[in-house]
């Protein structure tokens, strides 16, 4: 029994995981929460707010710039301070923030290019055959007057289905 007593006072036992009467799941949840950290983002200005709210935001490390995010430890004191100014800030746990940032990065990632293949009367056209067709049209266009060229190009453009 002497091993559970605090060195400062022989009468008060210390709280350890062995003598706390809670379930192991609760302890695991508390340990997991303690390992994670908090990211607090200022969403609204604290101008014209009560001085205690301004001081709380400053104590959390927020300088008054909307959108500013600070990285804080996950403990009771910080959580109580966040609760006081919950109408001014957003709070995320580290793994929630990582998931959100990954989703945003995925949404901003470049999309694969869209390849459109046009069909002609005889079926689909390979790129080489299409190049040959364009080359033939170009050589024909060089021999035509500008008026004939415009008429021929309009006919060609309308003959290729989209």
C-alpha positions as protocol buffer text, in pm:
chain_id: "A"
residue {
  index: 1
  type: UNK
  ca { x: 0 y: 0 z: 0 }
}
residue {
  index: 2
  type: UNK
  ca { x: 295 y: 231 z: 56 }
}
residue {
  index: 3
  type: UNK
  ca { x: 384 y: 213 z: -314 }
}
residue {
  index: 4
  type: UNK
  ca { x: 58 y: 390 z: -408 }
}
residue {
  index: 5
  type: UNK
  ca { x: 122 y: 689 z: -183 }
}
residue {
  index: 6
  type: UNK
  ca { x: 263 y: 1017 z: -309 }
}
residue {
  index: 7
  type: UNK
  ca { x: 612 y: 1105 z: -185 }
}
residue {
  index: 8
  type: UNK
  ca { x: 487 y: 1446 z: -63 }
}
residue {
  index: 9
  type: UNK
  ca { x: 218 y: 1316 z: 166 }
}
residue {
  index: 10
  type: UNK
  ca { x: 196 y: 970 z: 307 }
}
residue {
  index: 11
  type: UNK
  ca { x: -184 y: 992 z: 350 }
}
residue {
  index: 12
  type: UNK
  ca { x: -302 y: 1064 z: -7 }
}
residue {
  index: 13
  type: UNK
  ca { x: -281 y: 780 z: -261 }
}
residue {
  index: 14
  type: UNK
  ca { x: -190 y: 868 z: -619 }
}
residue {
  index: 15
  type: UNK
  ca { x: -415 y: 794 z: -913 }
}
residue {
  index: 16
  type: UNK
  ca { x: -271 y: 535 z: -1147 }
}
residue {
  index: 17
  type: UNK
  ca { x: -430 y: 324 z: -1416 }
}
residue {
  index: 18
  type: UNK
  ca { x: -429 y: 27 z: -1181 }
}
residue {
  index: 19
  type: UNK
  ca { x: -641 y: 185 z: -906 }
}
residue {
  index: 20
  type: UNK
  ca { x: -881 y: 393 z: -1122 }
}
residue {
  index: 21
  type: UNK
  ca { x: -1218 y: 220 z: -1148 }
}
residue {
  index: 22
  type: UNK
  ca { x: -1294 y: 280 z: -1517 }
}
residue {
  index: 23
  type: UNK
  ca { x: -1315 y: 51 z: -1815 }
}
residue {
  index: 24
  type: UNK
  ca { x: -1013 y: -11 z: -2033 }
}
residue {
  index: 25
  type: UNK
  ca { x: -1198 y: 139 z: -2332 }
}
residue {
  index: 26
  type: UNK
  ca { x: -1235 y: 471 z: -2151 }
}
residue {
  index: 27
  type: UNK
  ca { x: -864 y: 476 z: -2070 }
}
residue {
  index: 28
  type: UNK
  ca { x: -772 y: 395 z: -2430 }
}
residue {
  index: 29
  type: UNK
  ca { x: -998 y: 677 z: -2551 }
}
residue {
  index: 30
  type: UNK
  ca { x: -840 y: 920 z: -2304 }
}
residue {
  index: 31
  type: UNK
  ca { x: -490 y: 815 z: -2410 }
}
residue {
  index: 32
  type: UNK
  ca { x: -579 y: 847 z: -2779 }
}
residue {
  index: 33
  type: UNK
  ca { x: -724 y: 1194 z: -2721 }
}
residue {
  index: 34
  type: UNK
  ca { x: -415 y: 1296 z: -2525 }
}
residue {
  index: 35
  type: UNK
  ca { x: -186 y: 1181 z: -2810 }
}
residue {
  index: 36
  type: UNK
  ca { x: -373 y: 1388 z: -3068 }
}
residue {
  index: 37
  type: UNK
  ca { x: -336 y: 1761 z: -3096 }
}
residue {
  index: 38
  type: UNK
  ca { x: -582 y: 2037 z: -3178 }
}
residue {
  index: 39
  type: UNK
  ca { x: -587 y: 2279 z: -3469 }
}
residue {
  index: 40
  type: UNK
  ca { x: -784 y: 2595 z: -3388 }
}
residue {
  index: 41
  type: UNK
  ca { x: -884 y: 2827 z: -3673 }
}
residue {
  index: 42
  type: UNK
  ca { x: -1021 y: 3177 z: -3622 }
}
residue {
  index: 43
  type: UNK
  ca { x: -1342 y: 3205 z: -3827 }
}
residue {
  index: 44
  type: UNK
  ca { x: -1485 y: 3538 z: -3707 }
}
residue {
  index: 45
  type: UNK
  ca { x: -1319 y: 3858 z: -3596 }
}
residue {
  index: 46
  type: UNK
  ca { x: -1301 y: 3928 z: -3226 }
}
residue {
  index: 47
  type: UNK
  ca { x: -1330 y: 4304 z: -3284 }
}
residue {
  index: 48
  type: UNK
  ca { x: -1620 y: 4446 z: -3076 }
}
residue {
  index: 49
  type: UNK
  ca { x: -1642 y: 4126 z: -2872 }
}
residue {
  index: 50
  type: UNK
  ca { x: -1619 y: 4114 z: -2495 }
}
residue {
  index: 51
  type: UNK
  ca { x: -1269 y: 4172 z: -2362 }
}
residue {
  index: 52
  type: UNK
  ca { x: -1261 y: 3826 z: -2204 }
}
residue {
  index: 53
  type: UNK
  ca { x: -1326 y: 3667 z: -2543 }
}
residue {
  index: 54
  type: UNK
  ca { x: -1050 y: 3878 z: -2703 }
}
residue {
  index: 55
  type: UNK
  ca { x: -809 y: 3780 z: -2426 }
}
residue {
  index: 56
  type: UNK
  ca { x: -902 y: 3412 z: -2462 }
}
residue {
  index: 57
  type: UNK
  ca { x: -831 y: 3422 z: -2836 }
}
residue {
  index: 58
  type: UNK
  ca { x: -499 y: 3594 z: -2776 }
}
residue {
  index: 59
  type: UNK
  ca { x: -413 y: 3337 z: -2507 }
}
residue {
  index: 60
  type: UNK
  ca { x: -483 y: 3061 z: -2761 }
}
residue {
  index: 61
  type: UNK
  ca { x: -226 y: 3224 z: -2990 }
}
residue {
  index: 62
  type: UNK
  ca { x: -470 y: 3377 z: -3238 }
}
residue {
  index: 63
  type: UNK
  ca { x: -354 y: 3720 z: -3357 }
}
residue {
  index: 64
  type: UNK
  ca { x: -687 y: 3839 z: -3498 }
}
residue {
  index: 65
  type: UNK
  ca { x: -638 y: 3737 z: -3861 }
}
residue {
  index: 66
  type: UNK
  ca { x: -940 y: 3548 z: -3986 }
}
residue {
  index: 67
  type: UNK
  ca { x: -840 y: 3208 z: -4119 }
}
residue {
  index: 68
  type: UNK
  ca { x: -533 y: 3186 z: -3897 }
}
residue {
  index: 69
  type: UNK
  ca { x: -473 y: 2835 z: -3761 }
}
residue {
  index: 70
  type: UNK
  ca { x: -272 y: 2747 z: -3452 }
}
residue {
  index: 71
  type: UNK
  ca { x: -151 y: 2406 z: -3340 }
}
residue {
  index: 72
  type: UNK
  ca { x: -222 y: 2342 z: -2971 }
}
residue {
  index: 73
  type: UNK
  ca { x: -189 y: 2048 z: -2733 }
}
residue {
  index: 74
  type: UNK
  ca { x: -504 y: 1855 z: -2652 }
}
residue {
  index: 75
  type: UNK
  ca { x: -564 y: 1915 z: -2282 }
}
residue {
  index: 76
  type: UNK
  ca { x: -847 y: 2029 z: -2058 }
}
residue {
  index: 77
  type: UNK
  ca { x: -728 y: 2390 z: -2026 }
}
residue {
  index: 78
  type: UNK
  ca { x: -714 y: 2443 z: -2401 }
}
residue {
  index: 79
  type: UNK
  ca { x: -1049 y: 2272 z: -2453 }
}
residue {
  index: 80
  type: UNK
  ca { x: -1216 y: 2496 z: -2190 }
}
residue {
  index: 81
  type: UNK
  ca { x: -1068 y: 2805 z: -2357 }
}
residue {
  index: 82
  type: UNK
  ca { x: -1196 y: 2691 z: -2697 }
}
residue {
  index: 83
  type: UNK
  ca { x: -1539 y: 2629 z: -2545 }
}
residue {
  index: 84
  type: UNK
  ca { x: -1550 y: 2993 z: -2425 }
}
residue {
  index: 85
  type: UNK
  ca { x: -1495 y: 3127 z: -2777 }
}
residue {
  index: 86
  type: UNK
  ca { x: -1666 y: 2848 z: -2974 }
}
residue {
  index: 87
  type: UNK
  ca { x: -1867 y: 3107 z: -3173 }
}
residue {
  index: 88
  type: UNK
  ca { x: -1542 y: 3259 z: -3306 }
}
residue {
  index: 89
  type: UNK
  ca { x: -1330 y: 2952 z: -3382 }
}
residue {
  index: 90
  type: UNK
  ca { x: -1334 y: 2607 z: -3543 }
}
residue {
  index: 91
  type: UNK
  ca { x: -1150 y: 2323 z: -3377 }
}
residue {
  index: 92
  type: UNK
  ca { x: -1019 y: 2005 z: -3541 }
}
residue {
  index: 93
  type: UNK
  ca { x: -830 y: 1708 z: -3404 }
}
residue {
  index: 94
  type: UNK
  ca { x: -509 y: 1629 z: -3593 }
}
residue {
  index: 95
  type: UNK
  ca { x: -636 y: 1316 z: -3770 }
}
residue {
  index: 96
  type: UNK
  ca { x: -960 y: 1494 z: -3876 }
}
residue {
  index: 97
  type: UNK
  ca { x: -754 y: 1778 z: -4021 }
}
residue {
  index: 98
  type: UNK
  ca { x: -525 y: 1540 z: -4209 }
}
residue {
  index: 99
  type: UNK
  ca { x: -829 y: 1366 z: -4361 }
}
residue {
  index: 100
  type: UNK
  ca { x: -984 y: 1700 z: -4464 }
}
residue {
  index: 101
  type: UNK
  ca { x: -660 y: 1827 z: -4619 }
}
residue {
  index: 102
  type: UNK
  ca { x: -615 y: 1498 z: -4808 }
}
residue {
  index: 103
  type: UNK
  ca { x: -971 y: 1524 z: -4944 }
}
residue {
  index: 104
  type: UNK
  ca { x: -911 y: 1886 z: -5052 }
}
residue {
  index: 105
  type: UNK
  ca { x: -584 y: 1790 z: -5221 }
}
residue {
  index: 106
  type: UNK
  ca { x: -758 y: 1506 z: -5405 }
}
residue {
  index: 107
  type: UNK
  ca { x: -1035 y: 1743 z: -5518 }
}
residue {
  index: 108
  type: UNK
  ca { x: -777 y: 1991 z: -5654 }
}
residue {
  index: 109
  type: UNK
  ca { x: -571 y: 1722 z: -5831 }
}
residue {
  index: 110
  type: UNK
  ca { x: -563 y: 1745 z: -6210 }
}
residue {
  index: 111
  type: UNK
  ca { x: -820 y: 1533 z: -6385 }
}
residue {
  index: 112
  type: UNK
  ca { x: -726 y: 1290 z: -6662 }
}
residue {
  index: 113
  type: UNK
  ca { x: -744 y: 1436 z: -7011 }
}
residue {
  index: 114
  type: UNK
  ca { x: -1056 y: 1373 z: -7213 }
}
residue {
  index: 115
  type: UNK
  ca { x: -990 y: 1214 z: -7552 }
}
residue {
  index: 116
  type: UNK
  ca { x: -1267 y: 1257 z: -7808 }
}
residue {
  index: 117
  type: UNK
  ca { x: -1261 y: 1030 z: -8111 }
}
residue {
  index: 118
  type: UNK
  ca { x: -1485 y: 1134 z: -8399 }
}
residue {
  index: 119
  type: UNK
  ca { x: -1644 y: 880 z: -8628 }
}
residue {
  index: 120
  type: UNK
  ca { x: -1667 y: 911 z: -9007 }
}
residue {
  index: 121
  type: UNK
  ca { x: -1904 y: 731 z: -9245 }
}
residue {
  index: 122
  type: UNK
  ca { x: -1690 y: 418 z: -9261 }
}
residue {
  index: 123
  type: UNK
  ca { x: -1652 y: 384 z: -8881 }
}
residue {
  index: 124
  type: UNK
  ca { x: -1386 y: 527 z: -8651 }
}
residue {
  index: 125
  type: UNK
  ca { x: -1086 y: 704 z: -8801 }
}
residue {
  index: 126
  type: UNK
  ca { x: -730 y: 648 z: -8684 }
}
residue {
  index: 127
  type: UNK
  ca { x: -518 y: 953 z: -8612 }
}
residue {
  index: 128
  type: UNK
  ca { x: -292 y: 879 z: -8912 }
}
residue {
  index: 129
  type: UNK
  ca { x: -588 y: 864 z: -9152 }
}
residue {
  index: 130
  type: UNK
  ca { x: -723 y: 1187 z: -9004 }
}
residue {
  index: 131
  type: UNK
  ca { x: -384 y: 1357 z: -9055 }
}
residue {
  index: 132
  type: UNK
  ca { x: -375 y: 1238 z: -9416 }
}
residue {
  index: 133
  type: UNK
  ca { x: -726 y: 1375 z: -9471 }
}
residue {
  index: 134
  type: UNK
  ca { x: -624 y: 1712 z: -9324 }
}
residue {
  index: 135
  type: UNK
  ca { x: -303 y: 1718 z: -9531 }
}
residue {
  index: 136
  type: UNK
  ca { x: -505 y: 1655 z: -9848 }
}
residue {
  index: 137
  type: UNK
  ca { x: -745 y: 1934 z: -9754 }
}
residue {
  index: 138
  type: UNK
  ca { x: -451 y: 2170 z: -9691 }
}
residue {
  index: 139
  type: UNK
  ca { x: -297 y: 2101 z: -10028 }
}
residue {
  index: 140
  type: UNK
  ca { x: -635 y: 2149 z: -10191 }
}
residue {
  index: 141
  type: UNK
  ca { x: -680 y: 2473 z: -9997 }
}
residue {
  index: 142
  type: UNK
  ca { x: -349 y: 2612 z: -10125 }
}
residue {
  index: 143
  type: UNK
  ca { x: -480 y: 2583 z: -10482 }
}
residue {
  index: 144
  type: UNK
  ca { x: -815 y: 2745 z: -10406 }
}
residue {
  index: 145
  type: UNK
  ca { x: -907 y: 3112 z: -10398 }
}
residue {
  index: 146
  type: UNK
  ca { x: -1005 y: 3251 z: -10054 }
}
residue {
  index: 147
  type: UNK
  ca { x: -1377 y: 3236 z: -10137 }
}
residue {
  index: 148
  type: UNK
  ca { x: -1354 y: 2876 z: -10256 }
}
residue {
  index: 149
  type: UNK
  ca { x: -1139 y: 2789 z: -9954 }
}
residue {
  index: 150
  type: UNK
  ca { x: -1401 y: 2921 z: -9709 }
}
residue {
  index: 151
  type: UNK
  ca { x: -1679 y: 2735 z: -9889 }
}
residue {
  index: 152
  type: UNK
  ca { x: -1471 y: 2413 z: -9899 }
}
residue {
  index: 153
  type: UNK
  ca { x: -1374 y: 2441 z: -9532 }
}
residue {
  index: 154
  type: UNK
  ca { x: -1738 y: 2492 z: -9430 }
}
residue {
  index: 155
  type: UNK
  ca { x: -1835 y: 2183 z: -9628 }
}
residue {
  index: 156
  type: UNK
  ca { x: -1552 y: 1982 z: -9467 }
}
residue {
  index: 157
  type: UNK
  ca { x: -1641 y: 2099 z: -9116 }
}
residue {
  index: 158
  type: UNK
  ca { x: -2006 y: 2008 z: -9163 }
}
residue {
  index: 159
  type: UNK
  ca { x: -1922 y: 1666 z: -9311 }
}
residue {
  index: 160
  type: UNK
  ca { x: -1732 y: 1553 z: -8998 }
}
residue {
  index: 161
  type: UNK
  ca { x: -1988 y: 1453 z: -8732 }
}
residue {
  index: 162
  type: UNK
  ca { x: -1920 y: 1548 z: -8372 }
}
